[in-house]
Amino acid sequence: MPPAASRPVDNLDDDDYPAYTMGRAAEILGTTPAFLRSLGEHRLITPLRSEGGHRRYSRYQLRIAARARELVDQGTPIEAACRIVVLEDQLEEAQRINEQLRTQGRENRSKPST
């Protein structure tokens, strides 16, 4: 039996696994392949390529694309939508790190000093 880390079933839980073809990704998002290509041109998402050169998208990339589509549907220009999504993603990451540091600080303060 292969090691646990390389079992195909593990890919089902991996948000970064490039599981979706461009056509399927566009279908899931209710958009066109051209929209997904434009997100790549604006460097919001960079899909991996299959051995045959076809674009493959992960669930994480689909969530990013869905947020961009939401903004574009509200009338935001695609360039601005991409920038907003990047900033939102950076803010979320900064908040996550900040919370980790707070938690570590509380744990360090609660330990008795030696």
CSV table of N, CA and C in Angstrom, one decimal:
chain,number,residue,atom,x,y,z
A,1,MET,N,0.9,-1.2,0.0
A,1,MET,CA,0.0,0.0,0.0
A,1,MET,C,0.9,1.2,0.0
A,2,PRO,N,0.6,2.3,-0.8
A,2,PRO,CA,1.4,3.5,-0.9
A,2,PRO,C,1.4,4.2,0.4
A,3,PRO,N,2.4,5.1,0.7
A,3,PRO,CA,2.4,5.9,1.9
A,3,PRO,C,1.1,6.7,1.9
A,4,ALA,N,0.7,7.0,3.1
A,4,ALA,CA,-0.6,7.8,3.3
A,4,ALA,C,-0.6,9.1,2.6
A,5,ALA,N,0.6,9.8,2.5
A,5,ALA,CA,0.6,11.2,1.9
A,5,ALA,C,0.5,11.1,0.4
A,6,SER,N,0.6,10.0,-0.2
A,6,SER,CA,0.5,9.9,-1.7
A,6,SER,C,-0.7,9.2,-2.2
A,7,ARG,N,-1.6,8.9,-1.3
A,7,ARG,CA,-2.8,8.2,-1.7
A,7,ARG,C,-3.8,9.2,-2.4
A,8,PRO,N,-4.4,8.8,-3.5
A,8,PRO,CA,-5.2,9.7,-4.3
A,8,PRO,C,-6.4,10.2,-3.4
A,9,VAL,N,-6.9,9.5,-2.5
A,9,VAL,CA,-8.0,9.9,-1.6
A,9,VAL,C,-7.6,11.2,-0.9
A,10,ASP,N,-6.4,11.3,-0.5
A,10,ASP,CA,-5.9,12.5,0.2
A,10,ASP,C,-6.1,13.8,-0.6
A,11,ASN,N,-6.1,13.7,-1.9
A,11,ASN,CA,-6.3,14.8,-2.8
A,11,ASN,C,-7.7,15.4,-2.7
A,12,LEU,N,-8.7,14.6,-2.2
A,12,LEU,CA,-10.0,15.0,-2.1
A,12,LEU,C,-10.2,16.1,-1.0
A,13,ASP,N,-9.3,16.1,-0.1
A,13,ASP,CA,-9.3,17.0,1.0
A,13,ASP,C,-8.4,18.2,0.8
A,14,ASP,N,-7.6,18.2,-0.2
A,14,ASP,CA,-6.6,19.2,-0.5
A,14,ASP,C,-7.2,20.3,-1.3
A,15,ASP,N,-7.3,21.5,-0.7
A,15,ASP,CA,-7.9,22.7,-1.3
A,15,ASP,C,-7.0,23.2,-2.5
A,16,ASP,N,-5.7,22.8,-2.5
A,16,ASP,CA,-4.8,23.3,-3.5
A,16,ASP,C,-4.6,22.3,-4.6
A,17,TYR,N,-5.2,21.1,-4.5
A,17,TYR,CA,-5.1,20.1,-5.6
A,17,TYR,C,-5.8,20.6,-6.8
A,18,PRO,N,-5.1,20.6,-8.0
A,18,PRO,CA,-5.7,21.1,-9.2
A,18,PRO,C,-6.7,20.1,-9.9
A,19,ALA,N,-7.9,20.0,-9.4
A,19,ALA,CA,-8.8,18.9,-9.7
A,19,ALA,C,-9.7,19.3,-10.9
A,20,TYR,N,-9.9,20.6,-11.2
A,20,TYR,CA,-10.9,21.0,-12.1
A,20,TYR,C,-10.4,21.5,-13.4
A,21,THR,N,-10.9,21.0,-14.5
A,21,THR,CA,-10.5,21.6,-15.8
A,21,THR,C,-11.1,22.9,-16.0
A,22,MET,N,-10.7,23.7,-17.0
A,22,MET,CA,-11.2,25.0,-17.2
A,22,MET,C,-12.7,25.0,-17.5
A,23,GLY,N,-13.2,24.0,-18.3
A,23,GLY,CA,-14.6,23.9,-18.6
A,23,GLY,C,-15.4,23.6,-17.4
A,24,ARG,N,-14.9,22.7,-16.6
A,24,ARG,CA,-15.7,22.4,-15.3
A,24,ARG,C,-15.7,23.5,-14.4
A,25,ALA,N,-14.5,24.2,-14.2
A,25,ALA,CA,-14.4,25.3,-13.3
A,25,ALA,C,-15.4,26.4,-13.8
A,26,ALA,N,-15.4,26.7,-15.1
A,26,ALA,CA,-16.3,27.8,-15.6
A,26,ALA,C,-17.8,27.4,-15.3
A,27,GLU,N,-18.1,26.1,-15.5
A,27,GLU,CA,-19.5,25.6,-15.2
A,27,GLU,C,-19.8,25.8,-13.8
A,28,ILE,N,-18.9,25.4,-12.9
A,28,ILE,CA,-19.2,25.5,-11.4
A,28,ILE,C,-19.4,26.9,-11.1
A,29,LEU,N,-18.7,27.9,-11.6
A,29,LEU,CA,-18.8,29.3,-11.3
A,29,LEU,C,-19.9,30.0,-12.1
A,30,GLY,N,-20.4,29.3,-13.1
A,30,GLY,CA,-21.5,30.0,-13.9
A,30,GLY,C,-20.9,31.1,-14.7
A,31,THR,N,-19.7,30.9,-15.2
A,31,THR,CA,-19.0,31.9,-16.0
A,31,THR,C,-18.5,31.3,-17.3
A,32,THR,N,-17.6,32.0,-18.0
A,32,THR,CA,-17.0,31.5,-19.2
A,32,THR,C,-15.5,31.2,-19.0
A,33,PRO,N,-15.0,30.3,-19.8
A,33,PRO,CA,-13.5,30.1,-19.8
A,33,PRO,C,-12.8,31.4,-20.0
A,34,ALA,N,-13.3,32.3,-20.8
A,34,ALA,CA,-12.6,33.6,-21.1
A,34,ALA,C,-12.5,34.4,-19.8
A,35,PHE,N,-13.5,34.3,-18.9
A,35,PHE,CA,-13.4,35.0,-17.6
A,35,PHE,C,-12.2,34.5,-16.8
A,36,LEU,N,-12.1,33.1,-16.8
A,36,LEU,CA,-11.1,32.5,-16.0
A,36,LEU,C,-9.7,32.9,-16.6
A,37,ARG,N,-9.6,32.9,-17.9
A,37,ARG,CA,-8.4,33.3,-18.6
A,37,ARG,C,-8.0,34.7,-18.2
A,38,SER,N,-9.0,35.6,-18.2
A,38,SER,CA,-8.8,37.0,-17.8
A,38,SER,C,-8.3,37.1,-16.4
A,39,LEU,N,-8.7,36.3,-15.5
A,39,LEU,CA,-8.2,36.3,-14.1
A,39,LEU,C,-6.8,35.9,-14.1
A,40,GLY,N,-6.4,35.0,-14.9
A,40,GLY,CA,-5.0,34.6,-15.1
A,40,GLY,C,-4.2,35.7,-15.7
A,41,GLU,N,-4.7,36.4,-16.6
A,41,GLU,CA,-4.0,37.6,-17.2
A,41,GLU,C,-3.7,38.7,-16.2
A,42,HIS,N,-4.7,38.9,-15.3
A,42,HIS,CA,-4.5,39.9,-14.3
A,42,HIS,C,-3.8,39.3,-13.0
A,43,ARG,N,-3.3,38.1,-13.2
A,43,ARG,CA,-2.5,37.5,-12.1
A,43,ARG,C,-3.2,37.3,-10.8
A,44,LEU,N,-4.5,37.1,-10.9
A,44,LEU,CA,-5.3,36.8,-9.6
A,44,LEU,C,-5.1,35.3,-9.3
A,45,ILE,N,-5.2,34.5,-10.3
A,45,ILE,CA,-5.0,33.1,-10.1
A,45,ILE,C,-4.1,32.5,-11.2
A,46,THR,N,-3.3,31.6,-10.9
A,46,THR,CA,-2.4,31.0,-11.9
A,46,THR,C,-2.7,29.5,-11.8
A,47,PRO,N,-3.5,29.0,-12.8
A,47,PRO,CA,-3.8,27.6,-12.7
A,47,PRO,C,-2.6,26.7,-13.1
A,48,LEU,N,-2.5,25.5,-12.5
A,48,LEU,CA,-1.4,24.6,-12.9
A,48,LEU,C,-1.8,24.1,-14.3
A,49,ARG,N,-0.8,23.5,-14.9
A,49,ARG,CA,-1.1,22.9,-16.3
A,49,ARG,C,-0.9,21.4,-16.2
A,50,SER,N,-1.8,20.7,-16.9
A,50,SER,CA,-1.7,19.3,-17.0
A,50,SER,C,-0.5,19.0,-18.0
A,51,GLU,N,-0.1,17.7,-18.1
A,51,GLU,CA,1.0,17.3,-19.0
A,51,GLU,C,0.6,17.7,-20.4
A,52,GLY,N,-0.6,17.8,-20.7
A,52,GLY,CA,-1.0,18.2,-22.1
A,52,GLY,C,-1.1,19.7,-22.2
A,53,GLY,N,-0.9,20.5,-21.2
A,53,GLY,CA,-0.9,21.9,-21.2
A,53,GLY,C,-2.2,22.6,-20.9
A,54,HIS,N,-3.2,21.8,-20.4
A,54,HIS,CA,-4.5,22.3,-20.1
A,54,HIS,C,-4.5,22.9,-18.7
A,55,ARG,N,-5.3,24.0,-18.5
A,55,ARG,CA,-5.4,24.6,-17.2
A,55,ARG,C,-6.1,23.7,-16.3
A,56,ARG,N,-5.7,23.7,-15.0
A,56,ARG,CA,-6.3,22.9,-14.0
A,56,ARG,C,-6.4,23.8,-12.7
A,57,TYR,N,-7.6,23.9,-12.1
A,57,TYR,CA,-7.9,24.8,-11.0
A,57,TYR,C,-8.2,24.0,-9.7
A,58,SER,N,-7.8,24.6,-8.6
A,58,SER,CA,-8.0,24.0,-7.3
A,58,SER,C,-9.3,24.6,-6.7
A,59,ARG,N,-9.8,24.0,-5.7
A,59,ARG,CA,-11.0,24.6,-5.0
A,59,ARG,C,-10.7,26.0,-4.4
A,60,TYR,N,-9.5,26.2,-3.9
A,60,TYR,CA,-9.1,27.5,-3.4
A,60,TYR,C,-9.1,28.5,-4.6
A,61,GLN,N,-8.6,28.2,-5.7
A,61,GLN,CA,-8.7,29.1,-6.8
A,61,GLN,C,-10.1,29.4,-7.3
A,62,LEU,N,-11.0,28.4,-7.2
A,62,LEU,CA,-12.4,28.6,-7.5
A,62,LEU,C,-13.0,29.6,-6.6
A,63,ARG,N,-12.7,29.5,-5.3
A,63,ARG,CA,-13.3,30.4,-4.3
A,63,ARG,C,-12.8,31.8,-4.6
A,64,ILE,N,-11.5,32.0,-5.0
A,64,ILE,CA,-11.0,33.3,-5.3
A,64,ILE,C,-11.7,33.8,-6.6
A,65,ALA,N,-11.8,33.0,-7.6
A,65,ALA,CA,-12.5,33.4,-8.8
A,65,ALA,C,-14.0,33.7,-8.6
A,66,ALA,N,-14.6,33.0,-7.7
A,66,ALA,CA,-16.0,33.3,-7.4
A,66,ALA,C,-16.2,34.7,-6.8
A,67,ARG,N,-15.3,35.0,-5.9
A,67,ARG,CA,-15.3,36.3,-5.2
A,67,ARG,C,-15.1,37.4,-6.3
A,68,ALA,N,-14.1,37.2,-7.2
A,68,ALA,CA,-13.9,38.2,-8.3
A,68,ALA,C,-15.1,38.3,-9.1
A,69,ARG,N,-15.8,37.2,-9.5
A,69,ARG,CA,-17.0,37.3,-10.3
A,69,ARG,C,-18.1,38.0,-9.6
A,70,GLU,N,-18.2,37.8,-8.3
A,70,GLU,CA,-19.2,38.6,-7.5
A,70,GLU,C,-19.0,40.1,-7.6
A,71,LEU,N,-17.7,40.5,-7.5
A,71,LEU,CA,-17.4,41.9,-7.6
A,71,LEU,C,-17.7,42.5,-9.0
A,72,VAL,N,-17.3,41.7,-10.0
A,72,VAL,CA,-17.5,42.1,-11.4
A,72,VAL,C,-19.0,42.2,-11.7
A,73,ASP,N,-19.8,41.2,-11.2
A,73,ASP,CA,-21.2,41.2,-11.4
A,73,ASP,C,-21.9,42.5,-10.8
A,74,GLN,N,-21.2,43.0,-9.7
A,74,GLN,CA,-21.7,44.2,-9.1
A,74,GLN,C,-21.3,45.5,-9.8
A,75,GLY,N,-20.5,45.3,-10.9
A,75,GLY,CA,-20.1,46.5,-11.7
A,75,GLY,C,-18.7,46.9,-11.4
A,76,THR,N,-17.9,46.2,-10.7
A,76,THR,CA,-16.5,46.6,-10.4
A,76,THR,C,-15.7,46.1,-11.6
A,77,PRO,N,-14.8,47.0,-12.2
A,77,PRO,CA,-13.9,46.6,-13.3
A,77,PRO,C,-13.1,45.4,-12.9
A,78,ILE,N,-12.8,44.6,-13.8
A,78,ILE,CA,-12.0,43.3,-13.4
A,78,ILE,C,-10.7,43.6,-12.8
A,79,GLU,N,-10.0,44.7,-13.2
A,79,GLU,CA,-8.7,45.0,-12.6
A,79,GLU,C,-8.9,45.3,-11.2
A,80,ALA,N,-9.9,46.1,-10.9
A,80,ALA,CA,-10.1,46.5,-9.5
A,80,ALA,C,-10.6,45.3,-8.7
A,81,ALA,N,-11.4,44.5,-9.3
A,81,ALA,CA,-11.9,43.3,-8.6
A,81,ALA,C,-10.8,42.4,-8.2
A,82,CYS,N,-9.8,42.2,-9.1
A,82,CYS,CA,-8.7,41.4,-8.8
A,82,CYS,C,-7.9,42.0,-7.6
A,83,ARG,N,-7.7,43.3,-7.6
A,83,ARG,CA,-6.9,43.9,-6.6
A,83,ARG,C,-7.6,43.8,-5.2
A,84,ILE,N,-8.9,44.0,-5.2
A,84,ILE,CA,-9.7,43.9,-4.0
A,84,ILE,C,-9.6,42.5,-3.4
A,85,VAL,N,-9.7,41.5,-4.3
A,85,VAL,CA,-9.6,40.1,-3.8
A,85,VAL,C,-8.3,39.8,-3.2
A,86,VAL,N,-7.2,40.3,-3.8
A,86,VAL,CA,-5.9,40.1,-3.3
A,86,VAL,C,-5.7,40.7,-1.9
A,87,LEU,N,-6.2,42.0,-1.8
A,87,LEU,CA,-6.2,42.7,-0.5
A,87,LEU,C,-7.0,42.0,0.5
A,88,GLU,N,-8.2,41.5,0.2
A,88,GLU,CA,-9.0,40.7,1.1
A,88,GLU,C,-8.3,39.5,1.6
A,89,ASP,N,-7.6,38.8,0.7
A,89,ASP,CA,-6.9,37.6,1.0
A,89,ASP,C,-5.7,37.9,1.9
A,90,GLN,N,-5.0,39.0,1.7
A,90,GLN,CA,-3.9,39.4,2.5
A,90,GLN,C,-4.4,39.8,3.9
A,91,LEU,N,-5.5,40.5,4.0
A,91,LEU,CA,-6.1,40.9,5.3
A,91,LEU,C,-6.4,39.6,6.1
A,92,GLU,N,-7.1,38.7,5.4
A,92,GLU,CA,-7.5,37.4,6.1
A,92,GLU,C,-6.3,36.7,6.7
A,93,GLU,N,-5.2,36.6,5.9
A,93,GLU,CA,-4.0,36.0,6.3
A,93,GLU,C,-3.4,36.7,7.5
A,94,ALA,N,-3.3,38.0,7.4
A,94,ALA,CA,-2.8,38.9,8.5
A,94,ALA,C,-3.6,38.7,9.8
A,95,GLN,N,-4.9,38.6,9.7
A,95,GLN,CA,-5.7,38.4,10.9
A,95,GLN,C,-5.5,37.0,11.5
A,96,ARG,N,-5.3,36.0,10.6
A,96,ARG,CA,-5.0,34.7,11.1
A,96,ARG,C,-3.7,34.6,11.9
A,97,ILE,N,-2.7,35.3,11.3
A,97,ILE,CA,-1.4,35.3,12.0
A,97,ILE,C,-1.5,36.1,13.3
A,98,ASN,N,-2.2,37.2,13.3
A,98,ASN,CA,-2.3,38.0,14.5
A,98,ASN,C,-3.0,37.2,15.6
A,99,GLU,N,-4.0,36.4,15.2
A,99,GLU,CA,-4.7,35.6,16.2
A,99,GLU,C,-3.8,34.5,16.8
A,100,GLN,N,-3.0,33.9,15.9
A,100,GLN,CA,-2.0,32.9,16.4
A,100,GLN,C,-1.0,33.6,17.4
A,101,LEU,N,-0.5,34.7,17.1
A,101,LEU,CA,0.4,35.4,18.0
A,101,LEU,C,-0.3,35.8,19.3
A,102,ARG,N,-1.5,36.2,19.2
A,102,ARG,CA,-2.2,36.5,20.5
A,102,ARG,C,-2.4,35.3,21.3
A,103,THR,N,-2.7,34.2,20.7
A,103,THR,CA,-2.9,32.9,21.4
A,103,THR,C,-1.6,32.5,22.0
A,104,GLN,N,-0.5,32.6,21.3
A,104,GLN,CA,0.8,32.2,21.8
A,104,GLN,C,1.2,33.1,23.0
A,105,GLY,N,0.9,34.4,22.9
A,105,GLY,CA,1.2,35.3,24.0
A,105,GLY,C,0.4,35.0,25.2
A,106,ARG,N,-0.9,34.6,25.1
A,106,ARG,CA,-1.7,34.3,26.3
A,106,ARG,C,-1.1,33.0,26.9
A,107,GLU,N,-0.7,32.0,26.0
A,107,GLU,CA,-0.1,30.8,26.6
A,107,GLU,C,1.2,31.1,27.3
A,108,ASN,N,2.0,31.9,26.8
A,108,ASN,CA,3.3,32.2,27.4
A,108,ASN,C,3.1,33.0,28.7
A,109,ARG,N,2.1,33.8,28.8
A,109,ARG,CA,1.8,34.6,30.0
A,109,ARG,C,1.3,33.7,31.1
A,110,SER,N,0.5,32.6,30.7
A,110,SER,CA,-0.1,31.7,31.7
A,110,SER,C,0.9,30.7,32.2
A,111,LYS,N,2.0,30.5,31.6
A,111,LYS,CA,3.0,29.5,32.1
A,111,LYS,C,3.7,30.1,33.3
A,112,PRO,N,3.9,29.3,34.3
A,112,PRO,CA,4.7,29.8,35.5
A,112,PRO,C,6.2,30.0,35.0
A,113,SER,N,6.8,31.1,35.5
A,113,SER,CA,8.2,31.4,35.2
A,113,SER,C,9.1,30.5,36.1
A,114,THR,N,10.2,30.1,35.6
A,114,THR,CA,11.1,29.3,36.4
A,114,THR,C,12.3,30.1,36.9
